[in-house]
């Protein structure tokens, strides 16, 4: 009998494996009927696919204000080479800015907005805190791809996130269309955990946030997921919002169009799923990538626009 200490083992020397999800997708709890929570129909769709897109949830004028704030922040962090700024792998452009909820009062407020938090707490079945926030700028002509991956695989191995009880909320700050590298998701992939091959290098984040090479699924496992669920891209106008499960397989292509594809991510983690010790003796990643100290539960703010 093999005693498996970690049900979501990955990057061990056991090679690739496909493991059935051992966690609920939508958790029961006190926020099932939040004022701006998902309808029963929408919740069923989220449970089945592992994501849901709410087209035009925020007015385009509000999205334009958020985009201006995003560009201001990216320029300031890029100029100052602040630790939260991650640059493209082969150019000077800013690829991502992390921990934006602590760098901008605008984003600090938005993460508590009922339009986002009601859905996150409904799905998590509990109070929530921000595990990670980031801007992915994907500038025109130069924004490189994000290869296929499950966020939970990284957060479990490198951040010690115990279970699949976190949800990513993506606010489209620009239109996402077929030309500018929209977020692509694999419907139903959240139900299978792909155990990846390879040994995590020390300080892996210094490379993985620019171009991820460890913790990426093998082609056979990816083929299995895509054959079962197909592919869907989150195309839509600025102001649309996508919620996706921490284990939903996703990625996005390089942007060779002239149009930027800027998306804002808030990762809501359940207060019952706080980070523990990383796997394989890895050193905890910095606070700006994975919140440990700054992880107080969020208080809801009335929606800015109804
Ligand atoms: O390592 C992480 O936490 C980041 N990596 C990717 C590719 N997506 C999630 C997150 O931003
Ligand atoms: Fe990701």
PDB file of C-alpha atoms and ligand atoms in Angstrom:
ATOM      1  CA  UNK A   1       0.000   0.000   0.000  1.00  0.00           C
ATOM      2  CA  UNK A   2       1.452   3.389  -0.939  1.00  0.00           C
ATOM      3  CA  UNK A   3       0.764   6.122   1.634  1.00  0.00           C
ATOM      4  CA  UNK A   4       0.232   9.250  -0.462  1.00  0.00           C
ATOM      5  CA  UNK A   5       1.080  12.178   1.790  1.00  0.00           C
ATOM      6  CA  UNK A   6      -0.037  14.769  -0.742  1.00  0.00           C
ATOM      7  CA  UNK A   7      -3.136  14.089  -2.854  1.00  0.00           C
ATOM      8  CA  UNK A   8      -2.083  16.770  -5.347  1.00  0.00           C
ATOM      9  CA  UNK A   9       1.540  15.724  -5.804  1.00  0.00           C
ATOM     10  CA  UNK A  10       3.329  17.332  -8.751  1.00  0.00           C
ATOM     11  CA  UNK A  11       6.887  17.866 -10.000  1.00  0.00           C
ATOM     12  CA  UNK A  12       8.104  14.779  -8.171  1.00  0.00           C
ATOM     13  CA  UNK A  13      10.094  12.108  -9.967  1.00  0.00           C
ATOM     14  CA  UNK A  14       6.939  10.095 -10.612  1.00  0.00           C
ATOM     15  CA  UNK A  15       6.428  11.543 -14.049  1.00  0.00           C
ATOM     16  CA  UNK A  16       3.136  12.902 -15.368  1.00  0.00           C
ATOM     17  CA  UNK A  17      -0.214  11.777 -13.975  1.00  0.00           C
ATOM     18  CA  UNK A  18      -3.885  12.741 -14.148  1.00  0.00           C
ATOM     19  CA  UNK A  19      -5.534  12.870 -10.698  1.00  0.00           C
ATOM     20  CA  UNK A  20      -9.273  13.217 -10.105  1.00  0.00           C
ATOM     21  CA  UNK A  21     -10.226  16.429  -8.287  1.00  0.00           C
ATOM     22  CA  UNK A  22     -10.860  15.730  -4.577  1.00  0.00           C
ATOM     23  CA  UNK A  23     -12.559  19.042  -3.739  1.00  0.00           C
ATOM     24  CA  UNK A  24     -15.947  20.663  -4.368  1.00  0.00           C
ATOM     25  CA  UNK A  25     -16.128  23.304  -7.109  1.00  0.00           C
ATOM     26  CA  UNK A  26     -18.777  25.438  -5.406  1.00  0.00           C
ATOM     27  CA  UNK A  27     -18.720  25.320  -1.592  1.00  0.00           C
ATOM     28  CA  UNK A  28     -21.756  25.590   0.657  1.00  0.00           C
ATOM     29  CA  UNK A  29     -21.701  28.532   3.048  1.00  0.00           C
ATOM     30  CA  UNK A  30     -23.346  31.737   4.300  1.00  0.00           C
ATOM     31  CA  UNK A  31     -22.946  33.691   1.044  1.00  0.00           C
ATOM     32  CA  UNK A  32     -25.037  31.544  -1.287  1.00  0.00           C
ATOM     33  CA  UNK A  33     -27.514  34.362  -1.838  1.00  0.00           C
ATOM     34  CA  UNK A  34     -25.359  37.491  -1.867  1.00  0.00           C
ATOM     35  CA  UNK A  35     -27.106  40.465  -3.487  1.00  0.00           C
ATOM     36  CA  UNK A  36     -24.961  40.206  -6.633  1.00  0.00           C
ATOM     37  CA  UNK A  37     -24.210  36.471  -6.489  1.00  0.00           C
ATOM     38  CA  UNK A  38     -24.604  34.202  -9.529  1.00  0.00           C
ATOM     39  CA  UNK A  39     -28.049  32.789 -10.399  1.00  0.00           C
ATOM     40  CA  UNK A  40     -28.651  29.044 -10.029  1.00  0.00           C
ATOM     41  CA  UNK A  41     -28.278  28.686 -13.804  1.00  0.00           C
ATOM     42  CA  UNK A  42     -24.981  30.596 -13.831  1.00  0.00           C
ATOM     43  CA  UNK A  43     -23.712  28.594 -10.857  1.00  0.00           C
ATOM     44  CA  UNK A  44     -24.493  25.331 -12.682  1.00  0.00           C
ATOM     45  CA  UNK A  45     -22.550  26.590 -15.686  1.00  0.00           C
ATOM     46  CA  UNK A  46     -19.603  27.522 -13.473  1.00  0.00           C
ATOM     47  CA  UNK A  47     -19.682  24.139 -11.714  1.00  0.00           C
ATOM     48  CA  UNK A  48     -19.743  22.311 -15.091  1.00  0.00           C
ATOM     49  CA  UNK A  49     -17.124  24.351 -16.989  1.00  0.00           C
ATOM     50  CA  UNK A  50     -14.891  25.626 -14.197  1.00  0.00           C
ATOM     51  CA  UNK A  51     -15.422  29.231 -15.336  1.00  0.00           C
ATOM     52  CA  UNK A  52     -18.105  31.755 -16.244  1.00  0.00           C
ATOM     53  CA  UNK A  53     -17.916  34.998 -18.243  1.00  0.00           C
ATOM     54  CA  UNK A  54     -20.146  37.917 -17.240  1.00  0.00           C
ATOM     55  CA  UNK A  55     -20.172  40.077 -20.359  1.00  0.00           C
ATOM     56  CA  UNK A  56     -20.263  43.819 -19.648  1.00  0.00           C
ATOM     57  CA  UNK A  57     -20.506  43.420 -15.860  1.00  0.00           C
ATOM     58  CA  UNK A  58     -18.719  46.766 -15.443  1.00  0.00           C
ATOM     59  CA  UNK A  59     -19.718  49.732 -17.625  1.00  0.00           C
ATOM     60  CA  UNK A  60     -17.187  50.480 -20.398  1.00  0.00           C
ATOM     61  CA  UNK A  61     -16.584  53.963 -18.916  1.00  0.00           C
ATOM     62  CA  UNK A  62     -15.552  52.355 -15.606  1.00  0.00           C
ATOM     63  CA  UNK A  63     -13.295  49.921 -17.472  1.00  0.00           C
ATOM     64  CA  UNK A  64     -11.678  52.884 -19.240  1.00  0.00           C
ATOM     65  CA  UNK A  65     -10.915  54.496 -15.857  1.00  0.00           C
ATOM     66  CA  UNK A  66      -9.423  51.191 -14.662  1.00  0.00           C
ATOM     67  CA  UNK A  67      -7.305  50.934 -17.822  1.00  0.00           C
ATOM     68  CA  UNK A  68      -5.928  54.440 -17.268  1.00  0.00           C
ATOM     69  CA  UNK A  69      -5.019  53.459 -13.680  1.00  0.00           C
ATOM     70  CA  UNK A  70      -3.430  50.232 -14.956  1.00  0.00           C
ATOM     71  CA  UNK A  71      -1.287  52.073 -17.498  1.00  0.00           C
ATOM     72  CA  UNK A  72      -0.274  54.656 -14.874  1.00  0.00           C
ATOM     73  CA  UNK A  73       0.765  51.893 -12.480  1.00  0.00           C
ATOM     74  CA  UNK A  74       2.635  49.913 -15.132  1.00  0.00           C
ATOM     75  CA  UNK A  75       4.572  53.005 -16.229  1.00  0.00           C
ATOM     76  CA  UNK A  76       5.467  53.939 -12.645  1.00  0.00           C
ATOM     77  CA  UNK A  77       6.485  50.390 -11.652  1.00  0.00           C
ATOM     78  CA  UNK A  78       8.367  49.876 -14.907  1.00  0.00           C
ATOM     79  CA  UNK A  79      10.326  53.108 -14.550  1.00  0.00           C
ATOM     80  CA  UNK A  80      11.125  52.359 -10.939  1.00  0.00           C
ATOM     81  CA  UNK A  81      11.932  48.689 -11.625  1.00  0.00           C
ATOM     82  CA  UNK A  82       9.832  47.912  -8.538  1.00  0.00           C
ATOM     83  CA  UNK A  83       9.833  44.236  -7.449  1.00  0.00           C
ATOM     84  CA  UNK A  84       6.150  43.913  -8.371  1.00  0.00           C
ATOM     85  CA  UNK A  85       6.928  44.675 -12.036  1.00  0.00           C
ATOM     86  CA  UNK A  86       7.695  41.667 -14.272  1.00  0.00           C
ATOM     87  CA  UNK A  87       9.134  42.405 -17.716  1.00  0.00           C
ATOM     88  CA  UNK A  88       8.571  40.569 -21.008  1.00  0.00           C
ATOM     89  CA  UNK A  89      11.121  37.768 -21.611  1.00  0.00           C
ATOM     90  CA  UNK A  90      12.715  39.448 -24.599  1.00  0.00           C
ATOM     91  CA  UNK A  91      12.021  43.166 -24.361  1.00  0.00           C
ATOM     92  CA  UNK A  92      11.746  46.172 -22.046  1.00  0.00           C
ATOM     93  CA  UNK A  93       7.954  46.168 -21.875  1.00  0.00           C
ATOM     94  CA  UNK A  94       6.175  45.496 -18.571  1.00  0.00           C
ATOM     95  CA  UNK A  95       4.457  42.070 -18.780  1.00  0.00           C
ATOM     96  CA  UNK A  96       2.748  42.052 -15.376  1.00  0.00           C
ATOM     97  CA  UNK A  97       2.464  44.095 -12.209  1.00  0.00           C
ATOM     98  CA  UNK A  98       1.712  42.129  -9.040  1.00  0.00           C
ATOM     99  CA  UNK A  99       0.018  43.129  -5.781  1.00  0.00           C
ATOM    100  CA  UNK A 100      -1.820  45.985  -7.503  1.00  0.00           C
ATOM    101  CA  UNK A 101      -4.384  46.122  -4.687  1.00  0.00           C
ATOM    102  CA  UNK A 102      -1.648  47.490  -2.461  1.00  0.00           C
ATOM    103  CA  UNK A 103      -0.236  49.869  -5.078  1.00  0.00           C
ATOM    104  CA  UNK A 104      -3.499  51.509  -6.117  1.00  0.00           C
ATOM    105  CA  UNK A 105      -6.449  52.783  -4.092  1.00  0.00           C
ATOM    106  CA  UNK A 106      -8.631  52.192  -7.166  1.00  0.00           C
ATOM    107  CA  UNK A 107      -7.838  48.462  -7.253  1.00  0.00           C
ATOM    108  CA  UNK A 108      -7.897  48.229  -3.466  1.00  0.00           C
ATOM    109  CA  UNK A 109     -11.503  49.363  -3.609  1.00  0.00           C
ATOM    110  CA  UNK A 110     -12.529  47.268  -6.612  1.00  0.00           C
ATOM    111  CA  UNK A 111     -11.476  43.966  -5.005  1.00  0.00           C
ATOM    112  CA  UNK A 112     -14.090  44.514  -2.273  1.00  0.00           C
ATOM    113  CA  UNK A 113     -16.816  45.677  -4.676  1.00  0.00           C
ATOM    114  CA  UNK A 114     -19.982  43.598  -4.254  1.00  0.00           C
ATOM    115  CA  UNK A 115     -20.107  42.851  -7.983  1.00  0.00           C
ATOM    116  CA  UNK A 116     -16.905  40.777  -7.583  1.00  0.00           C
ATOM    117  CA  UNK A 117     -16.815  39.784  -3.924  1.00  0.00           C
ATOM    118  CA  UNK A 118     -20.421  38.486  -3.802  1.00  0.00           C
ATOM    119  CA  UNK A 119     -19.581  35.963  -6.549  1.00  0.00           C
ATOM    120  CA  UNK A 120     -16.226  34.990  -5.058  1.00  0.00           C
ATOM    121  CA  UNK A 121     -17.642  34.375  -1.574  1.00  0.00           C
ATOM    122  CA  UNK A 122     -20.599  32.467  -3.052  1.00  0.00           C
ATOM    123  CA  UNK A 123     -18.244  30.104  -4.897  1.00  0.00           C
ATOM    124  CA  UNK A 124     -15.825  29.734  -1.965  1.00  0.00           C
ATOM    125  CA  UNK A 125     -18.631  29.330   0.566  1.00  0.00           C
ATOM    126  CA  UNK A 126     -16.756  31.513   3.036  1.00  0.00           C
ATOM    127  CA  UNK A 127     -15.077  34.813   3.689  1.00  0.00           C
ATOM    128  CA  UNK A 128     -12.164  35.493   1.379  1.00  0.00           C
ATOM    129  CA  UNK A 129      -8.869  37.337   1.170  1.00  0.00           C
ATOM    130  CA  UNK A 130      -6.620  38.229  -1.773  1.00  0.00           C
ATOM    131  CA  UNK A 131      -4.000  35.549  -2.368  1.00  0.00           C
ATOM    132  CA  UNK A 132      -2.586  37.424  -5.375  1.00  0.00           C
ATOM    133  CA  UNK A 133      -3.543  40.321  -7.634  1.00  0.00           C
ATOM    134  CA  UNK A 134      -1.918  41.266 -10.895  1.00  0.00           C
ATOM    135  CA  UNK A 135      -2.199  43.213 -14.113  1.00  0.00           C
ATOM    136  CA  UNK A 136      -1.256  41.334 -17.262  1.00  0.00           C
ATOM    137  CA  UNK A 137      -0.594  44.095 -19.792  1.00  0.00           C
ATOM    138  CA  UNK A 138       0.121  42.019 -22.935  1.00  0.00           C
ATOM    139  CA  UNK A 139       1.128  45.087 -25.002  1.00  0.00           C
ATOM    140  CA  UNK A 140       0.464  45.212 -28.737  1.00  0.00           C
ATOM    141  CA  UNK A 141       3.077  43.539 -30.990  1.00  0.00           C
ATOM    142  CA  UNK A 142       5.224  42.409 -28.024  1.00  0.00           C
ATOM    143  CA  UNK A 143       3.064  40.739 -25.341  1.00  0.00           C
ATOM    144  CA  UNK A 144       4.261  37.133 -25.169  1.00  0.00           C
ATOM    145  CA  UNK A 145       2.153  34.036 -24.429  1.00  0.00           C
ATOM    146  CA  UNK A 146       1.232  32.440 -21.126  1.00  0.00           C
ATOM    147  CA  UNK A 147       1.618  28.727 -21.832  1.00  0.00           C
ATOM    148  CA  UNK A 148      -1.097  26.286 -20.671  1.00  0.00           C
ATOM    149  CA  UNK A 149      -1.143  25.770 -16.905  1.00  0.00           C
ATOM    150  CA  UNK A 150      -3.280  25.262 -13.821  1.00  0.00           C
ATOM    151  CA  UNK A 151      -2.717  28.057 -11.310  1.00  0.00           C
ATOM    152  CA  UNK A 152      -3.481  25.673  -8.440  1.00  0.00           C
ATOM    153  CA  UNK A 153      -0.601  23.391  -9.475  1.00  0.00           C
ATOM    154  CA  UNK A 154       1.794  26.304  -8.885  1.00  0.00           C
ATOM    155  CA  UNK A 155       0.008  27.619  -5.801  1.00  0.00           C
ATOM    156  CA  UNK A 156      -0.098  24.140  -4.219  1.00  0.00           C
ATOM    157  CA  UNK A 157       3.542  23.238  -4.931  1.00  0.00           C
ATOM    158  CA  UNK A 158       5.226  26.642  -4.590  1.00  0.00           C
ATOM    159  CA  UNK A 159       2.910  28.423  -2.143  1.00  0.00           C
ATOM    160  CA  UNK A 160       1.565  25.531  -0.066  1.00  0.00           C
ATOM    161  CA  UNK A 161      -2.079  26.252  -0.904  1.00  0.00           C
ATOM    162  CA  UNK A 162      -3.792  23.220   0.672  1.00  0.00           C
ATOM    163  CA  UNK A 163      -6.942  22.637  -1.384  1.00  0.00           C
ATOM    164  CA  UNK A 164      -8.812  23.794  -4.475  1.00  0.00           C
ATOM    165  CA  UNK A 165     -10.773  26.557  -2.768  1.00  0.00           C
ATOM    166  CA  UNK A 166      -9.638  29.687  -4.614  1.00  0.00           C
ATOM    167  CA  UNK A 167     -11.157  31.510  -7.560  1.00  0.00           C
ATOM    168  CA  UNK A 168      -9.587  33.941 -10.045  1.00  0.00           C
ATOM    169  CA  UNK A 169     -11.582  36.987 -11.115  1.00  0.00           C
ATOM    170  CA  UNK A 170     -10.386  38.576 -14.360  1.00  0.00           C
ATOM    171  CA  UNK A 171     -11.593  42.064 -15.298  1.00  0.00           C
ATOM    172  CA  UNK A 172     -11.079  42.717 -19.012  1.00  0.00           C
ATOM    173  CA  UNK A 173      -9.668  46.259 -19.150  1.00  0.00           C
ATOM    174  CA  UNK A 174      -9.468  46.244 -22.942  1.00  0.00           C
ATOM    175  CA  UNK A 175     -11.572  44.361 -25.437  1.00  0.00           C
ATOM    176  CA  UNK A 176     -10.332  40.764 -25.711  1.00  0.00           C
ATOM    177  CA  UNK A 177     -10.720  39.577 -29.314  1.00  0.00           C
ATOM    178  CA  UNK A 178      -9.352  36.830 -31.547  1.00  0.00           C
ATOM    179  CA  UNK A 179      -6.389  39.005 -32.528  1.00  0.00           C
ATOM    180  CA  UNK A 180      -4.867  40.262 -29.260  1.00  0.00           C
ATOM    181  CA  UNK A 181      -4.244  37.063 -27.295  1.00  0.00           C
ATOM    182  CA  UNK A 182      -7.438  36.514 -25.254  1.00  0.00           C
ATOM    183  CA  UNK A 183      -7.498  34.241 -22.212  1.00  0.00           C
ATOM    184  CA  UNK A 184      -8.260  30.664 -23.394  1.00  0.00           C
ATOM    185  CA  UNK A 185      -9.809  28.112 -21.052  1.00  0.00           C
ATOM    186  CA  UNK A 186     -10.476  24.363 -21.239  1.00  0.00           C
ATOM    187  CA  UNK A 187     -14.077  23.648 -20.181  1.00  0.00           C
ATOM    188  CA  UNK A 188     -14.303  20.918 -17.539  1.00  0.00           C
ATOM    189  CA  UNK A 189     -10.522  20.769 -17.007  1.00  0.00           C
ATOM    190  CA  UNK A 190     -10.910  21.827 -13.361  1.00  0.00           C
ATOM    191  CA  UNK A 191     -12.073  18.279 -12.546  1.00  0.00           C
ATOM    192  CA  UNK A 192      -8.680  16.711 -13.317  1.00  0.00           C
ATOM    193  CA  UNK A 193      -5.392  17.694 -11.684  1.00  0.00           C
ATOM    194  CA  UNK A 194      -2.397  17.267 -13.980  1.00  0.00           C
ATOM    195  CA  UNK A 195       0.679  16.229 -12.034  1.00  0.00           C
ATOM    196  CA  UNK A 196       3.600  17.737 -13.949  1.00  0.00           C
ATOM    197  CA  UNK A 197       7.119  16.432 -14.531  1.00  0.00           C
ATOM    198  CA  UNK A 198      10.309  18.259 -13.629  1.00  0.00           C
ATOM    199  CA  UNK A 199      11.952  19.562 -10.487  1.00  0.00           C
ATOM    200  CA  UNK A 200      11.143  23.142  -9.397  1.00  0.00           C
ATOM    201  CA  UNK A 201      14.305  25.298  -9.584  1.00  0.00           C
ATOM    202  CA  UNK A 202      15.031  27.588  -6.592  1.00  0.00           C
ATOM    203  CA  UNK A 203      13.499  31.088  -6.925  1.00  0.00           C
ATOM    204  CA  UNK A 204      11.506  29.692  -9.837  1.00  0.00           C
ATOM    205  CA  UNK A 205       9.192  32.740  -9.909  1.00  0.00           C
ATOM    206  CA  UNK A 206      12.019  34.914 -11.219  1.00  0.00           C
ATOM    207  CA  UNK A 207      11.713  32.984 -14.462  1.00  0.00           C
ATOM    208  CA  UNK A 208       8.223  31.420 -14.437  1.00  0.00           C
ATOM    209  CA  UNK A 209       6.397  34.763 -14.362  1.00  0.00           C
ATOM    210  CA  UNK A 210       8.139  35.715 -17.604  1.00  0.00           C
ATOM    211  CA  UNK A 211       8.003  32.310 -19.305  1.00  0.00           C
ATOM    212  CA  UNK A 212       6.765  29.271 -17.392  1.00  0.00           C
ATOM    213  CA  UNK A 213       8.644  26.012 -18.114  1.00  0.00           C
ATOM    214  CA  UNK A 214       8.046  23.972 -14.926  1.00  0.00           C
ATOM    215  CA  UNK A 215       4.589  23.133 -13.725  1.00  0.00           C
ATOM    216  CA  UNK A 216       3.298  23.016 -17.285  1.00  0.00           C
ATOM    217  CA  UNK A 217       1.278  19.958 -18.335  1.00  0.00           C
ATOM    218  CA  UNK A 218       2.658  17.393 -20.798  1.00  0.00           C
ATOM    219  CA  UNK A 219       1.057  17.271 -24.280  1.00  0.00           C
ATOM    220  CA  UNK A 220      -0.643  13.912 -23.618  1.00  0.00           C
ATOM    221  CA  UNK A 221      -2.414  15.176 -20.494  1.00  0.00           C
ATOM    222  CA  UNK A 222      -3.309  18.462 -22.229  1.00  0.00           C
ATOM    223  CA  UNK A 223      -4.676  16.494 -25.186  1.00  0.00           C
ATOM    224  CA  UNK A 224      -6.806  14.427 -22.806  1.00  0.00           C
ATOM    225  CA  UNK A 225      -8.355  17.544 -21.246  1.00  0.00           C
ATOM    226  CA  UNK A 226      -8.946  19.355 -24.550  1.00  0.00           C
ATOM    227  CA  UNK A 227     -10.368  16.259 -26.231  1.00  0.00           C
ATOM    228  CA  UNK A 228     -12.928  16.025 -23.402  1.00  0.00           C
ATOM    229  CA  UNK A 229     -13.783  19.699 -23.039  1.00  0.00           C
ATOM    230  CA  UNK A 230     -12.668  21.591 -26.118  1.00  0.00           C
ATOM    231  CA  UNK A 231     -11.373  25.171 -25.974  1.00  0.00           C
ATOM    232  CA  UNK A 232     -13.104  28.458 -25.253  1.00  0.00           C
ATOM    233  CA  UNK A 233     -11.667  31.967 -25.377  1.00  0.00           C
ATOM    234  CA  UNK A 234     -12.916  34.781 -23.184  1.00  0.00           C
ATOM    235  CA  UNK A 235     -13.541  37.302 -25.959  1.00  0.00           C
ATOM    236  CA  UNK A 236     -15.636  40.281 -24.954  1.00  0.00           C
ATOM    237  CA  UNK A 237     -15.832  44.037 -24.456  1.00  0.00           C
ATOM    238  CA  UNK A 238     -13.845  45.874 -21.778  1.00  0.00           C
ATOM    239  CA  UNK A 239     -15.694  45.642 -18.488  1.00  0.00           C
ATOM    240  CA  UNK A 240     -16.521  41.961 -18.936  1.00  0.00           C
ATOM    241  CA  UNK A 241     -15.489  39.744 -16.013  1.00  0.00           C
ATOM    242  CA  UNK A 242     -14.460  36.066 -16.008  1.00  0.00           C
ATOM    243  CA  UNK A 243     -14.426  33.949 -12.854  1.00  0.00           C
ATOM    244  CA  UNK A 244     -12.401  30.732 -13.171  1.00  0.00           C
ATOM    245  CA  UNK A 245     -11.558  27.950 -10.740  1.00  0.00           C
ATOM    246  CA  UNK A 246      -7.968  27.746  -9.455  1.00  0.00           C
ATOM    247  CA  UNK A 247      -7.525  24.409 -11.281  1.00  0.00           C
ATOM    248  CA  UNK A 248      -9.046  25.319 -14.653  1.00  0.00           C
ATOM    249  CA  UNK A 249      -6.455  24.823 -17.397  1.00  0.00           C
ATOM    250  CA  UNK A 250      -5.843  28.127 -19.192  1.00  0.00           C
ATOM    251  CA  UNK A 251      -3.324  30.037 -21.252  1.00  0.00           C
ATOM    252  CA  UNK A 252      -3.111  32.762 -23.881  1.00  0.00           C
ATOM    253  CA  UNK A 253      -1.277  33.367 -27.131  1.00  0.00           C
ATOM    254  CA  UNK A 254       1.243  36.083 -27.908  1.00  0.00           C
ATOM    255  CA  UNK A 255      -0.231  39.369 -29.013  1.00  0.00           C
ATOM    256  CA  UNK A 256       1.052  40.288 -32.480  1.00  0.00           C
ATOM    257  CA  UNK A 257      -1.847  42.678 -33.102  1.00  0.00           C
ATOM    258  CA  UNK A 258      -1.420  46.425 -32.580  1.00  0.00           C
ATOM    259  CA  UNK A 259      -4.063  46.354 -29.843  1.00  0.00           C
ATOM    260  CA  UNK A 260      -3.044  45.844 -26.170  1.00  0.00           C
ATOM    261  CA  UNK A 261      -4.854  43.147 -24.178  1.00  0.00           C
ATOM    262  CA  UNK A 262      -4.820  44.335 -20.576  1.00  0.00           C
ATOM    263  CA  UNK A 263      -6.511  42.172 -17.934  1.00  0.00           C
ATOM    264  CA  UNK A 264      -6.734  42.656 -14.173  1.00  0.00           C
ATOM    265  CA  UNK A 265      -6.702  39.546 -11.932  1.00  0.00           C
ATOM    266  CA  UNK A 266      -7.866  39.223  -8.337  1.00  0.00           C
ATOM    267  CA  UNK A 267      -7.321  35.768  -6.804  1.00  0.00           C
ATOM    268  CA  UNK A 268      -9.782  35.226  -3.951  1.00  0.00           C
ATOM    269  CA  UNK A 269      -8.767  32.471  -1.544  1.00  0.00           C
ATOM    270  CA  UNK A 270     -11.020  31.073   1.177  1.00  0.00           C
ATOM    271  CA  UNK A 271     -10.045  32.056   4.715  1.00  0.00           C
ATOM    272  CA  UNK A 272     -10.188  28.275   5.375  1.00  0.00           C
ATOM    273  CA  UNK A 273      -7.514  27.612   2.742  1.00  0.00           C
ATOM    274  CA  UNK A 274      -4.643  29.789   3.871  1.00  0.00           C
ATOM    275  CA  UNK A 275      -1.152  28.996   2.622  1.00  0.00           C
ATOM    276  CA  UNK A 276       0.913  26.392   4.438  1.00  0.00           C
ATOM    277  CA  UNK A 277       4.436  25.152   3.819  1.00  0.00           C
ATOM    278  CA  UNK A 278       5.505  24.894   0.154  1.00  0.00           C
ATOM    279  CA  UNK A 279       6.153  21.376  -1.175  1.00  0.00           C
ATOM    280  CA  UNK A 280       9.582  19.795  -1.644  1.00  0.00           C
ATOM    281  CA  UNK A 281      11.305  22.102   0.849  1.00  0.00           C
ATOM    282  CA  UNK A 282      10.864  25.142  -1.421  1.00  0.00           C
ATOM    283  CA  UNK A 283      11.292  28.585   0.144  1.00  0.00           C
ATOM    284  CA  UNK A 284       8.026  30.544   0.399  1.00  0.00           C
ATOM    285  CA  UNK A 285       7.585  32.972  -2.506  1.00  0.00           C
ATOM    286  CA  UNK A 286       7.595  36.722  -1.760  1.00  0.00           C
ATOM    287  CA  UNK A 287       4.521  38.363  -0.245  1.00  0.00           C
ATOM    288  CA  UNK A 288       3.787  40.326  -3.441  1.00  0.00           C
ATOM    289  CA  UNK A 289       3.112  37.017  -5.251  1.00  0.00           C
ATOM    290  CA  UNK A 290       1.550  34.948  -2.476  1.00  0.00           C
ATOM    291  CA  UNK A 291      -0.040  36.701   0.529  1.00  0.00           C
ATOM    292  CA  UNK A 292       0.785  35.223   3.935  1.00  0.00           C
ATOM    293  CA  UNK A 293       1.003  38.174   6.342  1.00  0.00           C
ATOM    294  CA  UNK A 294      -1.264  40.615   4.502  1.00  0.00           C
ATOM    295  CA  UNK A 295      -4.249  38.240   4.280  1.00  0.00           C
ATOM    296  CA  UNK A 296      -7.113  39.716   6.268  1.00  0.00           C
ATOM    297  CA  UNK A 297     -10.614  38.768   5.154  1.00  0.00           C
ATOM    298  CA  UNK A 298     -12.265  41.320   2.876  1.00  0.00           C
ATOM    299  CA  UNK A 299     -15.172  43.519   3.911  1.00  0.00           C
ATOM    300  CA  UNK A 300     -17.776  44.075   1.170  1.00  0.00           C
ATOM    301  CA  UNK A 301     -18.211  47.568  -0.329  1.00  0.00           C
ATOM    302  CA  UNK A 302     -21.443  48.524  -2.093  1.00  0.00           C
ATOM    303  CA  UNK A 303     -21.055  48.329  -5.895  1.00  0.00           C
ATOM    304  CA  UNK A 304     -19.728  51.521  -7.452  1.00  0.00           C
ATOM    305  CA  UNK A 305     -22.184  51.106 -10.301  1.00  0.00           C
ATOM    306  CA  UNK A 306     -25.259  48.940 -10.085  1.00  0.00           C
TER     307      UNK A 306
HETATM  308  O1  LIG B   1       2.920  31.688 -10.393  1.00  0.00           O
HETATM  309  C1  LIG B   1       1.890  32.347 -10.317  1.00  0.00           C
HETATM  310  O2  LIG B   1       1.291  32.570  -9.254  1.00  0.00           O
HETATM  311  C2  LIG B   1       1.416  32.995 -11.588  1.00  0.00           C
HETATM  312  N1  LIG B   1       1.686  32.213 -12.742  1.00  0.00           N
HETATM  313  C3  LIG B   1       0.795  32.051 -13.715  1.00  0.00           C
HETATM  314  C4  LIG B   1       1.266  31.596 -15.023  1.00  0.00           C
HETATM  315  N2  LIG B   1      -0.523  32.236 -13.534  1.00  0.00           N
HETATM  316  C5  LIG B   1      -0.930  32.479 -12.141  1.00  0.00           C
HETATM  317  C6  LIG B   1      -0.007  33.414 -11.487  1.00  0.00           C
HETATM  318  O3  LIG B   1      -0.086  34.674 -12.005  1.00  0.00           O
HETATM  319 FE1  LIG B   2      -2.495  31.598 -14.633  1.00  0.00          FE
END
